[in-house]
mmCIF file of C-alpha atoms and ligand atoms in Angstrom:
data_model
loop_
_atom_site.group_PDB
_atom_site.id
_atom_site.type_symbol
_atom_site.label_atom_id
_atom_site.label_comp_id
_atom_site.label_asym_id
_atom_site.label_seq_id
_atom_site.Cartn_x
_atom_site.Cartn_y
_atom_site.Cartn_z
ATOM 1 C CA VAL A 13 0.044 -0.104 -0.052
ATOM 2 C CA VAL A 14 1.389 3.443 -1.149
ATOM 3 C CA PHE A 15 0.867 6.624 1.053
ATOM 4 C CA ASP A 16 1.542 10.230 0.511
ATOM 5 C CA ARG A 17 -0.004 11.686 3.601
ATOM 6 C CA VAL A 18 1.710 11.922 6.956
ATOM 7 C CA ALA A 19 -1.747 11.179 8.798
ATOM 8 C CA ASP A 20 -2.350 8.027 6.681
ATOM 9 C CA VAL A 21 1.086 6.383 6.940
ATOM 10 C CA ARG A 22 0.883 7.245 10.643
ATOM 11 C CA ALA A 23 -2.378 5.719 11.076
ATOM 12 C CA HIS A 24 -1.446 2.605 9.263
ATOM 13 C CA LEU A 25 1.616 2.026 11.226
ATOM 14 C CA ASP A 26 0.002 2.909 14.609
ATOM 15 C CA ALA A 27 -2.574 0.027 13.827
ATOM 16 C CA ALA A 28 0.173 -2.310 12.953
ATOM 17 C CA ARG A 29 1.795 -1.745 16.427
ATOM 18 C CA ALA A 30 -1.527 -1.907 18.204
ATOM 19 C CA ALA A 31 -1.858 -5.270 16.455
ATOM 20 C CA GLY A 32 1.489 -6.370 18.057
ATOM 21 C CA ARG A 33 3.546 -5.899 14.768
ATOM 22 C CA ARG A 34 6.987 -4.576 14.908
ATOM 23 C CA VAL A 35 7.231 -1.795 12.496
ATOM 24 C CA GLY A 36 10.776 -1.743 10.394
ATOM 25 C CA LEU A 37 11.317 1.607 8.475
ATOM 26 C CA VAL A 38 13.778 2.156 5.621
ATOM 27 C CA PRO A 39 14.318 5.715 4.583
ATOM 28 C CA THR A 40 15.519 6.407 1.077
ATOM 29 C CA MET A 41 15.393 9.011 -1.576
ATOM 30 C CA GLY A 42 14.209 6.442 -4.050
ATOM 31 C CA SER A 43 15.859 5.151 -7.349
ATOM 32 C CA LEU A 44 16.463 1.924 -5.252
ATOM 33 C CA HIS A 45 19.517 -0.053 -5.944
ATOM 34 C CA GLU A 46 20.720 -3.283 -4.281
ATOM 35 C CA GLY A 47 22.036 -1.494 -1.240
ATOM 36 C CA HIS A 48 18.558 -0.209 -0.440
ATOM 37 C CA LEU A 49 16.923 -3.645 -1.247
ATOM 38 C CA SER A 50 19.462 -5.275 1.146
ATOM 39 C CA LEU A 51 17.890 -2.865 3.777
ATOM 40 C CA VAL A 52 14.324 -3.801 3.036
ATOM 41 C CA ARG A 53 15.248 -7.593 3.162
ATOM 42 C CA ARG A 54 17.066 -7.050 6.563
ATOM 43 C CA ALA A 55 14.004 -5.295 7.817
ATOM 44 C CA ALA A 56 11.427 -7.653 6.554
ATOM 45 C CA ALA A 57 13.570 -10.538 8.286
ATOM 46 C CA GLU A 58 13.539 -8.642 11.636
ATOM 47 C CA CYS A 59 10.170 -6.843 11.556
ATOM 48 C CA ASP A 60 6.656 -7.586 10.773
ATOM 49 C CA THR A 61 5.551 -4.393 8.816
ATOM 50 C CA VAL A 62 8.245 -2.835 6.777
ATOM 51 C CA ALA A 63 7.770 0.927 5.421
ATOM 52 C CA LEU A 64 9.945 2.128 2.779
ATOM 53 C CA THR A 65 10.009 5.921 2.383
ATOM 54 C CA VAL A 66 10.844 7.663 -0.688
ATOM 55 C CA PHE A 67 11.444 11.327 -0.778
ATOM 56 C CA VAL A 68 14.094 13.315 -2.353
ATOM 57 C CA ASN A 69 14.674 15.954 0.492
ATOM 58 C CA PRO A 70 15.443 19.437 -0.812
ATOM 59 C CA LEU A 71 16.547 20.593 2.522
ATOM 60 C CA GLN A 72 19.649 18.369 2.150
ATOM 61 C CA PHE A 73 20.640 19.628 -1.174
ATOM 62 C CA GLY A 74 22.963 22.796 -1.228
ATOM 63 C CA PRO A 75 22.443 25.494 -4.146
ATOM 64 C CA GLY A 76 25.350 23.754 -6.452
ATOM 65 C CA ASP A 77 23.985 20.366 -5.569
ATOM 66 C CA ASP A 78 22.081 17.937 -8.019
ATOM 67 C CA LEU A 79 18.360 18.178 -6.592
ATOM 68 C CA ASP A 80 16.833 18.799 -9.823
ATOM 69 C CA SER A 81 18.922 15.972 -11.702
ATOM 70 C CA TYR A 82 18.596 13.531 -8.859
ATOM 71 C CA PRO A 83 17.034 10.077 -10.506
ATOM 72 C CA ARG A 84 13.590 9.593 -9.579
ATOM 73 C CA HIS A 85 11.633 6.385 -10.380
ATOM 74 C CA LEU A 86 8.938 5.951 -8.048
ATOM 75 C CA ASP A 87 6.995 3.100 -10.012
ATOM 76 C CA ALA A 88 9.912 0.935 -9.995
ATOM 77 C CA ASP A 89 10.703 1.801 -6.419
ATOM 78 C CA ILE A 90 7.321 0.531 -5.354
ATOM 79 C CA GLU A 91 7.552 -2.572 -7.503
ATOM 80 C CA HIS A 92 11.031 -3.396 -6.020
ATOM 81 C CA ALA A 93 9.914 -2.534 -2.539
ATOM 82 C CA ALA A 94 7.205 -4.992 -2.430
ATOM 83 C CA GLY A 95 9.441 -7.640 -3.988
ATOM 84 C CA SER A 96 11.942 -7.298 -1.320
ATOM 85 C CA GLY A 97 9.296 -7.384 1.491
ATOM 86 C CA ALA A 98 7.993 -3.717 1.958
ATOM 87 C CA ALA A 99 4.370 -3.669 2.419
ATOM 88 C CA VAL A 100 4.121 0.023 2.957
ATOM 89 C CA VAL A 101 5.758 2.779 0.807
ATOM 90 C CA PHE A 102 5.470 6.265 1.971
ATOM 91 C CA ALA A 103 6.046 8.653 -0.813
ATOM 92 C CA PRO A 104 5.040 12.398 0.212
ATOM 93 C CA SER A 105 5.295 15.420 -1.696
ATOM 94 C CA VAL A 106 7.541 18.445 -0.817
ATOM 95 C CA ALA A 107 4.339 20.225 0.192
ATOM 96 C CA GLU A 108 3.394 17.250 2.487
ATOM 97 C CA MET A 109 6.753 17.251 4.243
ATOM 98 C CA TYR A 110 7.469 21.015 4.500
ATOM 99 C CA PRO A 111 3.937 22.734 4.515
ATOM 100 C CA GLU A 112 4.324 26.522 4.374
ATOM 101 C CA PRO A 113 5.322 28.138 6.592
ATOM 102 C CA SER A 114 7.920 25.655 7.954
ATOM 103 C CA GLY A 115 11.227 26.733 9.735
ATOM 104 C CA THR A 116 12.262 24.453 12.414
ATOM 105 C CA THR A 117 15.372 22.374 11.600
ATOM 106 C CA ILE A 118 17.530 20.185 13.784
ATOM 107 C CA GLU A 119 21.211 20.861 14.345
ATOM 108 C CA VAL A 120 23.211 17.918 15.422
ATOM 109 C CA GLY A 121 26.216 19.752 16.499
ATOM 110 C CA ALA A 122 30.104 19.203 15.724
ATOM 111 C CA LEU A 123 29.619 16.108 13.837
ATOM 112 C CA ALA A 124 27.793 17.620 11.189
ATOM 113 C CA ASP A 125 30.583 20.329 10.540
ATOM 114 C CA VAL A 126 33.348 18.084 9.299
ATOM 115 C CA TYR A 127 33.970 16.141 6.073
ATOM 116 C CA GLU A 128 30.605 15.854 4.214
ATOM 117 C CA GLY A 129 29.200 18.611 6.550
ATOM 118 C CA ALA A 130 32.233 20.673 5.531
ATOM 119 C CA SER A 131 32.048 20.057 1.740
ATOM 120 C CA ARG A 132 28.089 20.389 1.829
ATOM 121 C CA PRO A 133 27.032 23.224 4.323
ATOM 122 C CA GLY A 134 23.581 22.579 5.701
ATOM 123 C CA HIS A 135 23.464 19.151 4.423
ATOM 124 C CA PHE A 136 23.266 17.148 7.794
ATOM 125 C CA ALA A 137 20.941 19.633 9.122
ATOM 126 C CA GLY A 138 18.717 18.869 6.170
ATOM 127 C CA VAL A 139 19.204 15.196 6.523
ATOM 128 C CA ALA A 140 18.586 15.257 10.560
ATOM 129 C CA THR A 141 15.406 17.427 10.103
ATOM 130 C CA VAL A 142 13.897 15.206 7.397
ATOM 131 C CA VAL A 143 14.684 11.966 9.215
ATOM 132 C CA ALA A 144 13.154 13.469 12.407
ATOM 133 C CA LYS A 145 10.005 14.003 10.430
ATOM 134 C CA LEU A 146 9.987 10.851 8.962
ATOM 135 C CA PHE A 147 10.446 9.088 12.498
ATOM 136 C CA HIS A 148 7.543 11.093 13.658
ATOM 137 C CA ALA A 149 5.550 10.095 10.850
ATOM 138 C CA ALA A 150 6.318 6.314 11.435
ATOM 139 C CA GLY A 151 6.369 6.156 15.107
ATOM 140 C CA PRO A 152 8.178 3.719 17.242
ATOM 141 C CA CYS A 153 10.044 1.504 15.088
ATOM 142 C CA ARG A 154 13.391 -0.007 13.880
ATOM 143 C CA ALA A 155 15.172 2.251 11.187
ATOM 144 C CA TYR A 156 17.585 0.802 8.772
ATOM 145 C CA PHE A 157 20.337 2.786 7.195
ATOM 146 C CA GLY A 158 23.232 1.675 4.985
ATOM 147 C CA GLU A 159 26.908 2.098 6.303
ATOM 148 C CA LYS A 160 28.105 3.671 2.861
ATOM 149 C CA ASP A 161 26.870 6.914 4.255
ATOM 150 C CA TRP A 162 28.745 6.437 7.659
ATOM 151 C CA GLN A 163 28.719 10.198 8.650
ATOM 152 C CA GLN A 164 25.063 10.038 8.128
ATOM 153 C CA VAL A 165 24.626 7.103 10.485
ATOM 154 C CA LEU A 166 26.617 8.672 13.122
ATOM 155 C CA VAL A 167 24.424 11.901 12.762
ATOM 156 C CA VAL A 168 21.126 9.854 13.009
ATOM 157 C CA ARG A 169 22.369 7.958 15.961
ATOM 158 C CA ARG A 170 23.366 11.158 17.654
ATOM 159 C CA MET A 171 19.829 12.752 16.926
ATOM 160 C CA VAL A 172 18.129 9.703 18.189
ATOM 161 C CA ASP A 173 20.037 9.563 21.590
ATOM 162 C CA ASP A 174 20.191 13.225 22.277
ATOM 163 C CA LEU A 175 16.222 13.675 21.461
ATOM 164 C CA PHE A 176 15.046 10.399 22.910
ATOM 165 C CA PHE A 177 13.335 9.060 19.764
ATOM 166 C CA PRO A 178 11.647 5.693 20.268
ATOM 167 C CA VAL A 179 13.483 4.289 17.288
ATOM 168 C CA GLU A 180 16.301 1.571 17.002
ATOM 169 C CA VAL A 181 18.770 2.511 14.479
ATOM 170 C CA VAL A 182 20.240 -0.594 12.674
ATOM 171 C CA THR A 183 23.039 -0.224 10.279
ATOM 172 C CA CYS A 184 23.778 -2.634 7.378
ATOM 173 C CA PRO A 185 26.960 -3.343 5.114
ATOM 174 C CA THR A 186 27.641 -1.465 2.183
ATOM 175 C CA VAL A 187 26.566 -3.455 -1.015
ATOM 176 C CA ARG A 188 29.117 -3.083 -3.772
ATOM 177 C CA GLU A 189 29.122 -3.726 -7.498
ATOM 178 C CA HIS A 190 31.251 -6.358 -9.069
ATOM 179 C CA ASP A 191 34.418 -4.292 -9.127
ATOM 180 C CA GLY A 192 33.884 -2.886 -5.488
ATOM 181 C CA LEU A 193 32.033 0.220 -6.258
ATOM 182 C CA ALA A 194 29.735 1.015 -3.620
ATOM 183 C CA CYS A 195 26.144 1.001 -4.956
ATOM 184 C CA SER A 196 24.790 4.552 -5.041
ATOM 185 C CA SER A 197 21.751 6.048 -6.883
ATOM 186 C CA ARG A 198 24.287 8.413 -8.429
ATOM 187 C CA ASN A 199 26.279 5.681 -10.169
ATOM 188 C CA VAL A 200 23.985 5.524 -13.151
ATOM 189 C CA ARG A 201 25.216 9.083 -13.905
ATOM 190 C CA LEU A 202 28.619 8.080 -14.550
ATOM 191 C CA THR A 203 29.853 7.879 -18.323
ATOM 192 C CA PRO A 204 31.642 4.707 -18.890
ATOM 193 C CA ASP A 205 35.059 6.254 -18.565
ATOM 194 C CA GLU A 206 33.921 7.620 -15.268
ATOM 195 C CA ARG A 207 32.495 4.499 -14.228
ATOM 196 C CA ARG A 208 35.734 2.731 -14.670
ATOM 197 C CA ALA A 209 37.566 5.602 -12.778
ATOM 198 C CA ALA A 210 35.076 5.324 -9.976
ATOM 199 C CA ARG A 211 36.820 2.089 -9.001
ATOM 200 C CA SER A 212 39.622 3.892 -7.756
ATOM 201 C CA LEU A 213 37.691 4.722 -4.531
ATOM 202 C CA PHE A 214 37.358 1.131 -3.611
ATOM 203 C CA GLU A 215 40.811 0.284 -4.759
ATOM 204 C CA ALA A 216 42.204 3.127 -2.548
ATOM 205 C CA LEU A 217 40.225 1.845 0.460
ATOM 206 C CA SER A 218 41.099 -1.787 0.167
ATOM 207 C CA GLY A 219 44.655 -1.114 -0.666
ATOM 208 C CA ALA A 220 44.885 1.262 2.468
ATOM 209 C CA ALA A 221 43.156 -1.582 4.568
ATOM 210 C CA ALA A 222 45.789 -4.082 3.372
ATOM 211 C CA LEU A 223 48.620 -1.801 4.311
ATOM 212 C CA VAL A 224 47.076 -1.558 7.921
ATOM 213 C CA ASP A 225 46.814 -5.429 7.781
ATOM 214 C CA ALA A 226 50.637 -5.379 6.934
ATOM 215 C CA GLY A 227 51.517 -3.486 9.932
ATOM 216 C CA GLN A 228 51.226 0.156 8.913
ATOM 217 C CA HIS A 229 49.284 2.267 11.678
ATOM 218 C CA ASP A 230 50.530 5.650 11.013
ATOM 219 C CA PRO A 231 47.342 7.603 9.857
ATOM 220 C CA GLU A 232 49.433 9.992 7.711
ATOM 221 C CA ALA A 233 51.056 7.148 5.705
ATOM 222 C CA ILE A 234 47.703 5.513 5.287
ATOM 223 C CA ARG A 235 46.056 8.686 4.077
ATOM 224 C CA ARG A 236 48.779 9.196 1.565
ATOM 225 C CA HIS A 237 48.229 5.757 0.317
ATOM 226 C CA LEU A 238 44.391 6.734 -0.103
ATOM 227 C CA THR A 239 45.346 9.823 -1.846
ATOM 228 C CA GLY A 240 47.977 8.453 -4.270
ATOM 229 C CA ILE A 241 45.534 6.013 -5.594
ATOM 230 C CA ILE A 242 42.509 8.214 -5.902
ATOM 231 C CA THR A 243 44.555 11.126 -7.412
ATOM 232 C CA ARG A 244 46.293 8.714 -10.103
ATOM 233 C CA GLU A 245 42.794 8.731 -11.856
ATOM 234 C CA PRO A 246 42.609 11.902 -13.997
ATOM 235 C CA LEU A 247 38.909 11.827 -14.136
ATOM 236 C CA VAL A 248 38.552 11.822 -10.337
ATOM 237 C CA ALA A 249 38.861 14.873 -8.294
ATOM 238 C CA LEU A 250 39.476 14.181 -4.557
ATOM 239 C CA ASP A 251 37.728 15.984 -2.073
ATOM 240 C CA TYR A 252 38.874 14.250 1.033
ATOM 241 C CA ALA A 253 40.424 10.957 2.253
ATOM 242 C CA ALA A 254 41.098 10.367 6.065
ATOM 243 C CA VAL A 255 41.659 7.854 8.627
ATOM 244 C CA VAL A 256 39.143 8.788 11.579
ATOM 245 C CA ARG A 257 37.983 7.274 14.966
ATOM 246 C CA ALA A 258 35.020 5.442 13.576
ATOM 247 C CA HIS A 259 32.208 6.427 16.387
ATOM 248 C CA ASP A 260 32.918 10.012 16.294
ATOM 249 C CA LEU A 261 35.261 11.132 13.180
ATOM 250 C CA ALA A 262 37.926 12.301 15.491
ATOM 251 C CA PRO A 263 41.387 12.418 14.240
ATOM 252 C CA LEU A 264 43.698 9.430 15.388
ATOM 253 C CA THR A 265 47.348 9.336 16.355
ATOM 254 C CA GLU A 266 47.450 5.551 15.426
ATOM 255 C CA ALA A 267 45.174 3.706 13.071
ATOM 256 C CA LYS A 268 43.952 0.657 15.111
ATOM 257 C CA THR A 269 41.988 -2.249 13.542
ATOM 258 C CA GLY A 270 38.443 -2.000 15.090
ATOM 259 C CA GLU A 271 38.638 1.606 16.002
ATOM 260 C CA ALA A 272 39.349 3.129 12.843
ATOM 261 C CA ARG A 273 37.507 3.869 9.532
ATOM 262 C CA LEU A 274 38.893 4.967 6.127
ATOM 263 C CA ILE A 275 36.652 7.589 4.594
ATOM 264 C CA VAL A 276 36.890 9.073 1.144
ATOM 265 C CA ALA A 277 34.922 11.593 -1.115
ATOM 266 C CA ALA A 278 35.540 12.513 -4.774
ATOM 267 C CA ARG A 279 33.859 14.216 -7.584
ATOM 268 C CA ILE A 280 33.802 12.543 -10.959
ATOM 269 C CA GLY A 281 32.562 14.688 -13.561
ATOM 270 C CA THR A 282 29.570 16.263 -12.016
ATOM 271 C CA THR A 283 28.804 13.300 -9.821
ATOM 272 C CA ARG A 284 29.960 13.235 -6.203
ATOM 273 C CA LEU A 285 30.739 9.910 -4.653
ATOM 274 C CA ILE A 286 31.483 8.748 -1.103
ATOM 275 C CA ASP A 287 32.820 5.704 0.526
ATOM 276 C CA ASN A 288 34.367 4.316 3.436
ATOM 277 C CA LEU A 289 35.723 1.086 5.144
ATOM 278 C CA ALA A 290 36.187 -0.367 8.419
ATOM 279 C CA LEU A 291 39.597 -1.526 9.404
ATOM 280 C CA THR A 292 39.039 -5.054 10.332
ATOM 281 C CA THR A 293 41.138 -8.335 10.267
ATOM 282 C CA ALA A 294 38.511 -9.734 7.822
ATOM 283 C CA ALA A 295 39.055 -9.231 3.855
ATOM 284 C CA PRO A 296 38.044 -5.653 3.026
ATOM 285 C CA GLY A 297 34.270 -5.562 2.259
ATOM 286 C CA THR A 298 33.175 -8.303 4.116
ATOM 287 C CA PRO A 299 30.510 -7.459 6.373
HETATM 288 O O1 PAF B 326 20.610 8.253 2.841
HETATM 289 C C1 PAF B 326 19.419 8.812 2.277
HETATM 290 O O2 PAF B 326 19.013 8.520 1.091
HETATM 291 C C2 PAF B 326 19.002 10.349 2.665
HETATM 292 O O3 PAF B 326 20.047 10.953 3.084
HETATM 293 C C3 PAF B 326 17.951 9.986 3.777
HETATM 294 C C4 PAF B 326 18.482 9.289 5.088
HETATM 295 C C5 PAF B 326 16.753 9.241 3.132
HETATM 296 C C6 PAF B 326 17.445 11.375 4.213
HETATM 297 O O4 PAF B 326 16.805 12.063 3.162
#
């Protein structure tokens, strides 16, 4: 069943909870790929009623960002969602989510000002605000997010903890294409040459993780390795590459397995891609 009104999806999910069903929520901006569908499947395995939200949130796009060209495929999304176990799709309009006048936003603090937040001012206030609204529309639930947007996961968890949302945040491993490129709705916009060049992000992450496995724990040396591989690709403009403490993105003096995370962002043509990798003793990319 597809809803476009907050009141209707809320009533539906309230009734599900009243009947003793556990609600799972998968917030997305649509154009579903395997990464999204893995979230839906996980939610369906752990919850009784799964609601997928599809909303391209203008508040999280900056003036130079790709709001207008962001891919939109609602009909296909509804079909894929149902095929993966989501009984409910909530696809509101901008007017429904941000009725005029509307001015309240959520600021999550320092976590939102670095890396993606520094490159995209206002982005995480936009994300936190829309996620808060979606959580209020859905009510108490488990909410599923992909690790590909690592900083977003930290921002959402911070908000949930700080504001006592009755929501359990579940994060799921990044799903990758055959050559390691992280699934993203933006990948379809890459030209064949850009798509080839985009491999360098995962090559850099997995190369740097192997370096750590081989005993290199100096964050600066690891960062140089990441940067070296990405900047070798002429089509890729590196935005940042960093070795950070996984739970708060703080800088590290030593990159320790289990504690550190590698994060990268780059522009390829007009497309901006991000990726990250935990430092674990397992093979890179293994959940
Ligand atoms: O990750 C996304 O697709 C979006 O940032 C989210 C969480 C749906 C909020 O608009």
